């Protein structure tokens, strides 16, 4: 992998965000709306069932902020790819000496920048309005963050592969794919709540579920659950490998079927 | 030194492509020599875009091989692409970036030294230096085409693939673009594979042309040789005859009977 090429591709996205600040709205507006809704709901529940669930606000806000790590990382990959499609620039990139991994690495880095913007802003707002600090998770925030970042990248590669496979008609998948897993990954409720029970096995097969379970344990008992951590890491290795394979094989199939040019110039 | 004695920069051997059982390119063979401009001609659906896409690595051949700079293209794709470049009327650079930003990104991808100097040099060459700070999406078709060509020359390519570079340009700009391409090509000894539907382009720019019809080569030679062989008045006439009758022999016959 050539860092010069990766940095050139990252520079392109930075120029883009610098030139079109309206794009930053999606990094700010929707996450704030979501945080406010869940934050106020949490306050309401705390007031009426506070004794029963003393950490409800933390669970909801922590879940929402960490969910945004997955979503922004996934968007970093999928939307960056779509930017090239929308601007008919895809062929210029694919006929340049750019490896698939370099292209993906640039989108991973952009995903990371997007997360920094969103999570910083949400953390400040949640502390100001609800006195909830993500630092209540102490150092555990780092492995939680890292694992969700990788899950987001994997989902981003899968989203991009689906768009490559079905063309621009499927571009709404760039926004939809993370929500395929959201109900089952126990973002704001424990896995035990998921019914029927066999679906809990599906939930536990997702790396992000172990992060959210670990987060709740950290906020409630102030203990870091290493079992959840190792499960999250192991499953992420599998997820990333499978997603990378799906992306590469879809790209190869698109080339074999001669669809890449049609797709890039339509 | 004759063209045939010069180093072969790009060659296709029995390149074949089928889509859903239909052969759109059938055992396509050619050699592009150093410093040569080879035109790829044919009516819509003749197979030239498919050939171009395979030569760029965008479409996988069903069978056959491509060699560039003496290397197998599939195995050494990145090494080849570092020494080559591409411009098409059907692609564009990101329209929301400024002209200099787009060129800077691609200059960095290709590892161009002295990026600013190179960009200035190319913008001046194509007479668009005043557009440096313009938004790419606000450029006219002619300006956009010239910007694409600036991008294509950033890495001083030894091999250039140009897909209808003058499509949708007015005659004045098309003439300027042709002359600039020819000037740069001669000065730097670039090998160019050129597709166009404008026979004026081909006559002015190409040393040799290949006519494709339904995926097969039906004529090959210099524009003058082909016009003479087909007993036609112009390359455009040959183009129309081949498009309607299928091969040069039939074109000759058609010409004789007219």
Coordinates of C-alpha atoms in Angstrom, one line a residue:
Chain A
X1 CA 0.0 0.0 0.0
X2 CA 1.4 3.4 -1.0
X3 CA 0.7 6.1 1.6
X4 CA 1.2 8.8 -1.1
X5 CA -1.7 7.5 -3.0
X6 CA -3.9 7.1 0.1
X7 CA -3.1 10.7 1.2
X8 CA -3.9 12.0 -2.3
X9 CA -7.3 10.3 -2.2
X10 CA -7.9 11.6 1.3
X11 CA -6.9 15.1 0.1
X12 CA -9.6 14.9 -2.6
X13 CA -12.3 14.3 0.1
X14 CA -10.9 17.1 2.3
X15 CA -11.1 19.5 -0.7
X16 CA -14.7 18.3 -1.2
X17 CA -15.8 19.0 2.4
X18 CA -13.9 22.3 2.4
X19 CA -15.7 23.4 -0.8
X20 CA -19.2 22.2 0.2
X21 CA -19.7 22.8 3.9
X22 CA -23.4 21.9 3.4
X23 CA -22.2 18.3 3.5
X24 CA -21.2 18.7 7.1
X25 CA -24.9 19.2 7.9
X26 CA -25.5 15.4 7.7
X27 CA -22.7 14.9 10.2
X28 CA -24.3 17.4 12.6
X29 CA -28.1 17.7 12.0
X30 CA -29.4 14.1 12.1
X31 CA -27.1 12.9 15.0
X32 CA -28.3 15.9 17.1
X33 CA -31.9 15.2 16.4
X34 CA -31.5 11.6 17.4
X35 CA -29.5 12.5 20.5
X36 CA -32.2 15.0 21.6
X37 CA -35.1 12.5 21.1
X38 CA -33.4 9.7 23.0
X39 CA -32.0 12.1 25.6
X40 CA -35.4 13.5 26.5
X41 CA -36.9 10.0 26.5
X42 CA -34.2 8.9 28.9
X43 CA -34.9 11.9 31.2
X44 CA -38.6 11.1 31.1
X45 CA -38.0 7.4 32.0
X46 CA -35.5 8.4 34.7
X47 CA -38.1 10.6 36.3
X48 CA -40.8 7.9 36.3
X49 CA -38.8 4.7 36.6
X50 CA -35.5 6.1 37.9
X51 CA -35.1 3.8 40.9
X52 CA -35.7 0.7 38.7
X53 CA -33.2 1.7 36.0
X54 CA -30.9 4.3 37.5
X55 CA -28.5 4.3 34.5
X56 CA -31.2 4.6 31.8
X57 CA -30.0 8.0 30.4
X58 CA -26.4 6.7 30.2
X59 CA -27.5 3.5 28.4
X60 CA -29.6 5.4 25.9
X61 CA -27.1 8.2 25.2
X62 CA -24.1 5.9 25.3
X63 CA -25.8 3.6 22.8
X64 CA -26.8 6.5 20.5
X65 CA -23.3 8.0 20.5
X66 CA -21.6 4.7 19.9
X67 CA -24.1 3.7 17.2
X68 CA -23.1 6.8 15.3
X69 CA -19.5 5.5 15.2
X70 CA -20.7 2.5 13.2
X71 CA -23.0 4.6 11.0
X72 CA -20.4 7.3 10.2
X73 CA -17.7 4.8 9.5
X74 CA -20.0 2.9 7.1
X75 CA -21.0 6.2 5.5
X76 CA -17.4 7.2 5.1
X77 CA -16.8 4.2 2.8
X78 CA -20.1 4.1 0.9
X79 CA -20.7 7.8 0.4
X80 CA -17.1 8.4 -0.7
X81 CA -17.6 5.7 -3.3
X82 CA -20.9 7.3 -4.4
X83 CA -19.2 10.7 -4.7
X84 CA -17.0 9.2 -7.4
X85 CA -20.0 7.7 -9.1
X86 CA -22.1 11.0 -9.0
X87 CA -19.2 13.0 -10.4
X88 CA -18.4 10.5 -13.1
X89 CA -14.9 10.3 -11.7
X90 CA -14.9 6.6 -11.0
X91 CA -13.1 5.6 -14.3
X92 CA -10.4 8.2 -13.7
X93 CA -9.6 6.5 -10.4
X94 CA -9.9 2.9 -11.7
X95 CA -7.5 3.6 -14.6
X96 CA -5.0 5.3 -12.3
X97 CA -2.4 3.2 -10.5
X98 CA -4.6 2.8 -7.4
X99 CA -4.9 -0.5 -5.6
X100 CA -8.3 -1.5 -4.3
X101 CA -6.8 -1.5 -0.8
X102 CA -5.5 2.1 -1.2
X103 CA -8.9 3.3 -2.4
X104 CA -10.6 1.6 0.6
X105 CA -8.0 2.9 3.1
X106 CA -8.7 6.5 2.0
X107 CA -12.4 5.9 2.6
X108 CA -11.7 4.4 6.0
X109 CA -9.7 7.5 7.0
X110 CA -12.5 9.7 5.8
X111 CA -14.9 7.6 7.9
X112 CA -12.7 8.2 10.9
X113 CA -12.7 12.0 10.4
X114 CA -16.5 11.9 10.1
X115 CA -16.7 10.1 13.4
X116 CA -14.5 12.5 15.1
X117 CA -16.7 15.4 14.1
X118 CA -20.0 13.7 15.0
X119 CA -18.9 12.0 18.2
X120 CA -17.1 15.2 19.6
X121 CA -20.2 17.2 19.0
X122 CA -22.6 14.7 20.5
X123 CA -20.4 14.2 23.5
X124 CA -20.4 18.0 24.2
X125 CA -24.2 18.2 23.8
X126 CA -25.0 15.1 25.9
X127 CA -22.8 16.5 28.7
X128 CA -24.3 20.0 28.5
X129 CA -28.0 18.9 28.4
X130 CA -28.0 15.5 30.2
X131 CA -24.8 15.6 32.3
X132 CA -23.8 12.3 30.5
X133 CA -20.1 12.1 29.6
X134 CA -18.8 9.4 27.4
X135 CA -15.7 9.5 29.6
X136 CA -17.8 7.7 32.3
X137 CA -16.7 4.7 30.3
X138 CA -13.1 5.7 31.1
X139 CA -10.4 4.1 28.9
X140 CA -13.0 1.5 27.7
X141 CA -14.2 4.1 25.3
X142 CA -11.1 3.3 23.1
X143 CA -11.7 -0.4 22.5
X144 CA -15.5 0.3 22.1
X145 CA -14.7 3.0 19.6
X146 CA -12.1 0.9 17.7
X147 CA -14.3 -2.2 17.4
X148 CA -17.3 -0.2 16.2
X149 CA -15.1 1.6 13.7
X150 CA -14.0 -1.7 12.2
X151 CA -17.7 -2.9 12.1
X152 CA -18.6 0.3 10.3
X153 CA -15.9 -0.2 7.7
X154 CA -17.0 -3.7 7.1
X155 CA -20.6 -2.6 6.6
X156 CA -19.3 0.2 4.3
X157 CA -17.5 -2.4 2.1
X158 CA -20.7 -4.5 1.9
X159 CA -22.8 -1.5 1.0
X160 CA -20.4 -0.5 -1.7
X161 CA -20.4 -4.1 -3.1
X162 CA -24.2 -4.1 -3.2
X163 CA -24.2 -0.8 -5.1
X164 CA -21.6 -2.2 -7.5
X165 CA -23.6 -5.3 -8.0
X166 CA -27.0 -3.6 -8.6
X167 CA -25.9 -0.2 -9.9
X168 CA -27.0 3.3 -9.0
X169 CA -30.6 2.1 -8.5
X170 CA -29.4 0.5 -5.3
X171 CA -27.6 3.6 -4.0
X172 CA -30.2 4.0 -1.1
X173 CA -28.5 1.0 0.4
X174 CA -25.6 3.3 1.3
X175 CA -27.9 4.6 4.0
X176 CA -30.0 1.5 4.7
X177 CA -27.4 -1.2 5.3
X178 CA -26.4 -0.3 8.9
X179 CA -30.1 -0.4 9.8
X180 CA -30.4 -4.0 8.7
X181 CA -28.4 -4.9 11.8
X182 CA -29.6 -2.1 14.2
X183 CA -32.6 -3.9 15.7
X184 CA -30.5 -7.0 16.5
X185 CA -27.3 -5.4 17.8
X186 CA -28.8 -4.3 21.1
X187 CA -27.9 -0.6 20.8
X188 CA -30.3 0.8 23.5
X189 CA -31.6 -2.4 25.1
X190 CA -29.9 -5.6 26.3
X191 CA -29.7 -8.7 24.1
X192 CA -32.0 -10.5 26.5
X193 CA -34.8 -8.3 25.4
X194 CA -34.6 -9.6 21.8
X195 CA -37.4 -12.1 20.9
X196 CA -37.8 -14.8 19.8
X197 CA -34.9 -16.2 21.7
X198 CA -33.2 -17.8 18.7
X199 CA -32.6 -14.3 17.3
X200 CA -30.4 -13.6 20.3
X201 CA -27.9 -16.0 18.6
X202 CA -28.0 -13.8 15.5
X203 CA -27.4 -10.8 17.7
X204 CA -24.4 -12.4 19.5
X205 CA -22.9 -13.1 16.1
X206 CA -22.6 -9.4 15.5
X207 CA -19.4 -7.8 16.8
X208 CA -21.2 -4.5 17.7
X209 CA -23.6 -6.4 20.0
X210 CA -20.7 -7.3 22.3
X211 CA -19.6 -3.6 22.4
X212 CA -23.0 -2.4 23.4
X213 CA -23.4 -5.1 26.0
X214 CA -19.9 -4.2 27.3
X215 CA -20.8 -0.5 27.3
X216 CA -23.9 -1.2 29.5
X217 CA -21.8 -3.3 31.9
X218 CA -19.2 -0.5 32.1
X219 CA -21.8 2.2 32.8
X220 CA -23.8 0.1 35.3
X221 CA -21.0 -1.9 37.2
X222 CA -17.9 0.0 36.1
X223 CA -16.3 -3.2 35.0
X224 CA -14.8 -4.0 31.6
X225 CA -16.0 -7.3 30.3
X226 CA -13.1 -9.0 28.6
X227 CA -15.2 -11.8 27.2
X228 CA -17.3 -9.3 25.3
X229 CA -14.2 -7.5 24.1
X230 CA -12.6 -10.7 22.7
X231 CA -15.8 -11.7 21.1
X232 CA -16.1 -8.3 19.4
X233 CA -12.5 -8.4 18.2
X234 CA -12.7 -11.9 16.9
X235 CA -16.0 -11.3 15.1
X236 CA -14.6 -8.1 13.6
X237 CA -11.7 -10.0 12.1
X238 CA -14.2 -12.3 10.5
X239 CA -16.5 -9.5 9.4
X240 CA -13.7 -7.4 7.9
X241 CA -12.3 -10.4 6.1
X242 CA -15.7 -11.5 4.7
X243 CA -16.6 -7.9 3.8
X244 CA -13.2 -7.4 2.0
X245 CA -13.8 -10.7 0.1
X246 CA -17.3 -9.6 -0.9
X247 CA -16.1 -6.2 -2.1
X248 CA -13.2 -7.7 -4.1
X249 CA -15.2 -10.5 -5.7
X250 CA -18.0 -8.1 -6.6
X251 CA -15.5 -5.7 -8.2
X252 CA -14.0 -8.6 -10.2
X253 CA -17.5 -9.8 -11.2
X254 CA -18.4 -6.3 -12.3
X255 CA -15.2 -6.2 -14.4
X256 CA -15.9 -9.6 -15.9
X257 CA -19.4 -8.7 -16.8
X258 CA -18.2 -5.4 -18.3
X259 CA -20.5 -3.4 -16.1
X260 CA -17.9 -1.1 -14.5
X261 CA -17.8 1.3 -17.4
X262 CA -21.5 1.4 -17.9
X263 CA -21.9 2.0 -14.2
X264 CA -19.3 4.7 -14.0
X265 CA -20.5 6.7 -17.0
X266 CA -24.3 6.3 -16.7
Chain B
X1 CA 13.2 3.5 -39.0
X2 CA 9.8 2.2 -40.1
X3 CA 6.9 2.0 -37.7
X4 CA 7.1 -1.8 -37.7
X5 CA 10.7 -1.8 -36.5
X6 CA 9.9 0.4 -33.6
X7 CA 9.4 -0.9 -30.0
X8 CA 5.9 -2.3 -29.4
X9 CA 4.2 -0.4 -26.6
X10 CA 0.8 -2.1 -26.6
X11 CA -0.4 -5.2 -28.2
X12 CA -3.5 -7.4 -28.1
X13 CA -3.4 -11.1 -29.1
X14 CA -6.6 -12.8 -30.0
X15 CA -8.5 -10.6 -27.7
X16 CA -12.1 -11.8 -27.5
X17 CA -15.0 -10.7 -25.5
X18 CA -18.4 -12.3 -25.3
X19 CA -21.5 -10.9 -23.5
X20 CA -24.3 -13.4 -22.8
X21 CA -23.1 -15.6 -25.7
X22 CA -22.8 -12.8 -28.2
X23 CA -19.2 -12.1 -29.4
X24 CA -18.7 -8.4 -29.4
X25 CA -14.9 -8.5 -30.1
X26 CA -13.6 -11.5 -32.0
X27 CA -9.8 -12.4 -31.9
X28 CA -8.7 -8.8 -32.0
X29 CA -5.0 -8.4 -32.8
X30 CA -3.0 -5.3 -33.1
X31 CA 0.3 -3.7 -32.2
X32 CA 0.9 -0.1 -31.2
X33 CA 4.4 1.0 -31.8
X34 CA 6.4 3.7 -29.9
X35 CA 5.5 7.2 -31.1
X36 CA 2.6 6.0 -33.2
X37 CA -1.0 7.2 -33.2
X38 CA -3.4 4.4 -33.9
X39 CA -7.0 5.1 -34.6
X40 CA -9.7 2.6 -33.7
X41 CA -12.7 3.2 -35.9
X42 CA -16.1 1.6 -36.3
X43 CA -19.8 2.3 -36.1
X44 CA -21.6 2.1 -32.8
X45 CA -21.5 -1.5 -31.6
X46 CA -18.4 -2.3 -33.6
X47 CA -16.5 -3.3 -30.5
X48 CA -14.1 -0.3 -30.1
X49 CA -15.3 0.7 -26.7
X50 CA -15.2 -2.9 -25.5
X51 CA -11.6 -3.1 -26.8
X52 CA -10.7 0.2 -25.1
X53 CA -12.2 -1.0 -21.8
X54 CA -10.2 -4.2 -21.9
X55 CA -7.0 -2.4 -22.7
X56 CA -7.7 -0.2 -19.6
X57 CA -8.4 -3.2 -17.4
X58 CA -12.0 -2.1 -16.9
X59 CA -13.5 -5.2 -18.5
X60 CA -12.0 -8.7 -18.4
X61 CA -11.4 -10.4 -21.7
X62 CA -13.2 -13.7 -22.3
X63 CA -9.9 -14.9 -23.9
X64 CA -6.7 -13.5 -25.4
X65 CA -3.9 -11.5 -23.9
X66 CA -2.8 -7.9 -23.6
X67 CA 0.8 -6.9 -23.3
X68 CA 2.0 -3.3 -22.6
X69 CA 5.7 -2.2 -22.4
X70 CA 6.5 -5.9 -22.9
X71 CA 4.6 -6.9 -19.7
X72 CA 1.5 -9.0 -19.3
X73 CA -1.2 -6.4 -18.5
X74 CA -3.2 -8.5 -16.1
X75 CA -0.1 -9.4 -14.0
X76 CA 1.5 -6.0 -14.1
X77 CA -1.5 -3.7 -14.3
X78 CA -0.2 -1.1 -11.8
X79 CA 3.2 -0.8 -13.4
X80 CA 1.5 -0.3 -16.8
X81 CA -1.0 2.2 -15.5
X82 CA 1.9 4.3 -13.9
X83 CA 3.3 4.8 -17.4
X84 CA -0.1 5.3 -19.2
X85 CA -3.1 7.6 -18.9
X86 CA -6.6 8.0 -20.3
X87 CA -9.1 10.6 -21.3
X88 CA -12.6 10.3 -22.4
X89 CA -15.4 12.5 -23.4
X90 CA -17.7 10.4 -21.2
X91 CA -15.9 10.9 -17.9
X92 CA -15.3 14.1 -15.9
X93 CA -13.3 15.2 -12.9
X94 CA -15.2 15.9 -9.7
X95 CA -17.3 18.9 -10.6
X96 CA -17.4 20.4 -7.1
X97 CA -13.6 20.9 -6.9
X98 CA -11.6 23.7 -8.3
X99 CA -9.6 23.0 -11.5
X100 CA -6.2 23.2 -9.6
X101 CA -7.6 20.9 -6.8
X102 CA -8.5 18.2 -9.2
X103 CA -5.2 18.3 -11.0
X104 CA -3.3 18.4 -7.7
X105 CA -5.1 15.2 -6.5
X106 CA -4.3 13.3 -9.7
X107 CA -0.7 14.7 -9.8
X108 CA -0.2 13.3 -6.3
X109 CA -1.7 9.9 -7.2
X110 CA 0.7 9.7 -10.1
X111 CA 3.6 10.9 -8.0
X112 CA 4.3 13.9 -10.2
X113 CA 7.3 16.0 -9.0
X114 CA 6.9 19.8 -8.9
X115 CA 3.1 19.6 -8.9
X116 CA 2.4 23.3 -9.2
X117 CA 4.8 23.8 -12.1
X118 CA 3.5 20.8 -14.0
X119 CA -0.1 22.0 -13.6
X120 CA 0.8 25.5 -14.8
X121 CA 2.6 24.1 -17.7
X122 CA -0.3 21.9 -18.8
X123 CA -3.0 24.6 -18.3
X124 CA -0.9 27.0 -20.4
X125 CA -0.4 24.3 -23.1
X126 CA -4.2 23.9 -23.5
X127 CA -4.8 27.7 -23.1
X128 CA -6.9 27.4 -20.0
X129 CA -4.5 28.8 -17.4
X130 CA -7.1 31.5 -16.5
X131 CA -9.4 28.7 -15.3
X132 CA -7.1 27.4 -12.6
X133 CA -9.4 28.7 -9.8
X134 CA -12.7 28.0 -11.5
X135 CA -15.1 25.3 -10.2
X136 CA -14.8 22.3 -12.6
X137 CA -18.6 21.9 -12.9
X138 CA -18.8 25.5 -14.3
X139 CA -16.5 24.8 -17.2
X140 CA -17.9 24.6 -20.8
X141 CA -17.6 21.3 -22.7
X142 CA -14.5 22.5 -24.5
X143 CA -12.8 23.7 -21.3
X144 CA -13.8 20.4 -19.6
X145 CA -12.3 18.4 -22.4
X146 CA -9.0 20.3 -22.2
X147 CA -8.9 19.8 -18.4
X148 CA -9.4 16.1 -18.9
X149 CA -6.5 16.1 -21.3
X150 CA -4.4 18.1 -18.8
X151 CA -5.1 15.3 -16.3
X152 CA -4.1 12.7 -18.9
X153 CA -0.7 14.3 -19.5
X154 CA 0.1 14.9 -15.8
X155 CA 2.4 11.9 -15.5
X156 CA 4.1 12.4 -18.9
X157 CA 2.6 9.1 -20.1
X158 CA 4.3 7.0 -22.7
X159 CA 1.0 5.5 -23.6
X160 CA -2.2 7.4 -23.9
X161 CA -5.7 6.1 -24.6
X162 CA -8.1 8.7 -25.8
X163 CA -11.7 7.9 -26.2
X164 CA -13.5 10.4 -28.5
X165 CA -11.5 13.4 -27.0
X166 CA -13.2 15.9 -29.3
X167 CA -16.8 14.7 -29.0
X168 CA -19.2 17.6 -28.5
X169 CA -16.6 20.3 -29.2
X170 CA -17.2 23.1 -31.7
X171 CA -14.9 23.0 -34.8
X172 CA -12.6 25.7 -33.5
X173 CA -11.9 24.1 -30.1
X174 CA -11.8 20.6 -31.7
X175 CA -9.1 21.9 -34.1
X176 CA -7.1 23.4 -31.2
X177 CA -7.3 20.1 -29.3
X178 CA -6.3 18.0 -32.2
X179 CA -3.3 20.2 -32.9
X180 CA -2.2 20.3 -29.3
X181 CA -2.5 16.5 -29.0
X182 CA -0.4 16.0 -32.2
X183 CA 2.2 18.6 -31.1
X184 CA 2.6 17.0 -27.6
X185 CA 2.6 13.5 -29.1
X186 CA 5.4 14.4 -31.6
X187 CA 7.5 16.3 -29.0
X188 CA 7.3 13.5 -26.4
X189 CA 7.0 10.4 -28.7
X190 CA 3.9 9.3 -27.0
X191 CA 2.0 6.2 -28.3
X192 CA -1.7 6.9 -28.6
X193 CA -4.7 4.7 -29.2
X194 CA -7.4 7.0 -30.4
X195 CA -11.1 6.5 -31.0
X196 CA -13.4 9.0 -32.7
X197 CA -16.4 9.2 -34.9
X198 CA -15.0 12.4 -36.5
X199 CA -13.0 11.4 -39.6
X200 CA -11.3 14.8 -39.6
X201 CA -9.8 13.9 -36.2
X202 CA -8.5 10.6 -37.6
X203 CA -7.1 12.0 -40.8
X204 CA -5.3 14.7 -38.9
X205 CA -4.0 12.9 -35.8
X206 CA -3.6 9.2 -36.7
X207 CA -0.7 7.5 -38.5
X208 CA -2.6 4.3 -38.9
X209 CA -6.1 3.1 -38.4
X210 CA -8.0 -0.1 -37.7
X211 CA -11.6 -0.4 -38.8
X212 CA -13.8 -2.7 -36.7
X213 CA -17.1 -4.1 -37.8
X214 CA -19.1 -6.4 -35.6
X215 CA -16.1 -7.1 -33.4
X216 CA -13.7 -8.0 -36.3
X217 CA -11.0 -6.1 -38.0
X218 CA -12.1 -5.3 -41.5
X219 CA -9.4 -2.9 -42.6
X220 CA -6.0 -1.7 -41.4
X221 CA -3.5 0.8 -42.8
X222 CA -2.8 4.5 -43.0
X223 CA -5.8 6.7 -43.6
X224 CA -4.5 7.4 -47.2
X225 CA -4.0 3.7 -47.9
X226 CA -7.4 2.8 -46.8
X227 CA -9.1 5.5 -48.8
X228 CA -7.2 4.4 -51.8
X229 CA -7.8 0.7 -51.3
X230 CA -11.6 1.3 -50.9
X231 CA -11.5 3.6 -54.0
X232 CA -13.3 6.2 -52.0
X233 CA -13.2 9.9 -51.9
X234 CA -12.6 10.3 -48.1
X235 CA -12.2 8.3 -44.9
X236 CA -15.7 9.3 -44.0
X237 CA -17.0 7.6 -47.2
X238 CA -15.0 4.4 -46.2
X239 CA -16.5 4.6 -42.7
X240 CA -20.1 4.7 -44.1
X241 CA -19.5 1.9 -46.6
X242 CA -18.0 -0.4 -44.0
X243 CA -20.7 0.4 -41.5
X244 CA -23.3 -0.5 -44.1
X245 CA -21.7 -3.4 -46.0
X246 CA -19.4 -4.9 -43.4
X247 CA -16.0 -5.1 -45.0
X248 CA -13.5 -3.2 -47.2
X249 CA -13.9 -5.6 -50.2
X250 CA -17.7 -5.0 -50.2
X251 CA -17.0 -1.3 -49.7
X252 CA -14.7 -1.4 -52.9
X253 CA -17.5 -3.2 -54.7
X254 CA -20.1 -0.7 -53.6
X255 CA -17.8 2.1 -54.6
X256 CA -17.3 0.6 -58.1
X257 CA -21.0 0.2 -58.6
X258 CA -21.8 3.8 -57.6

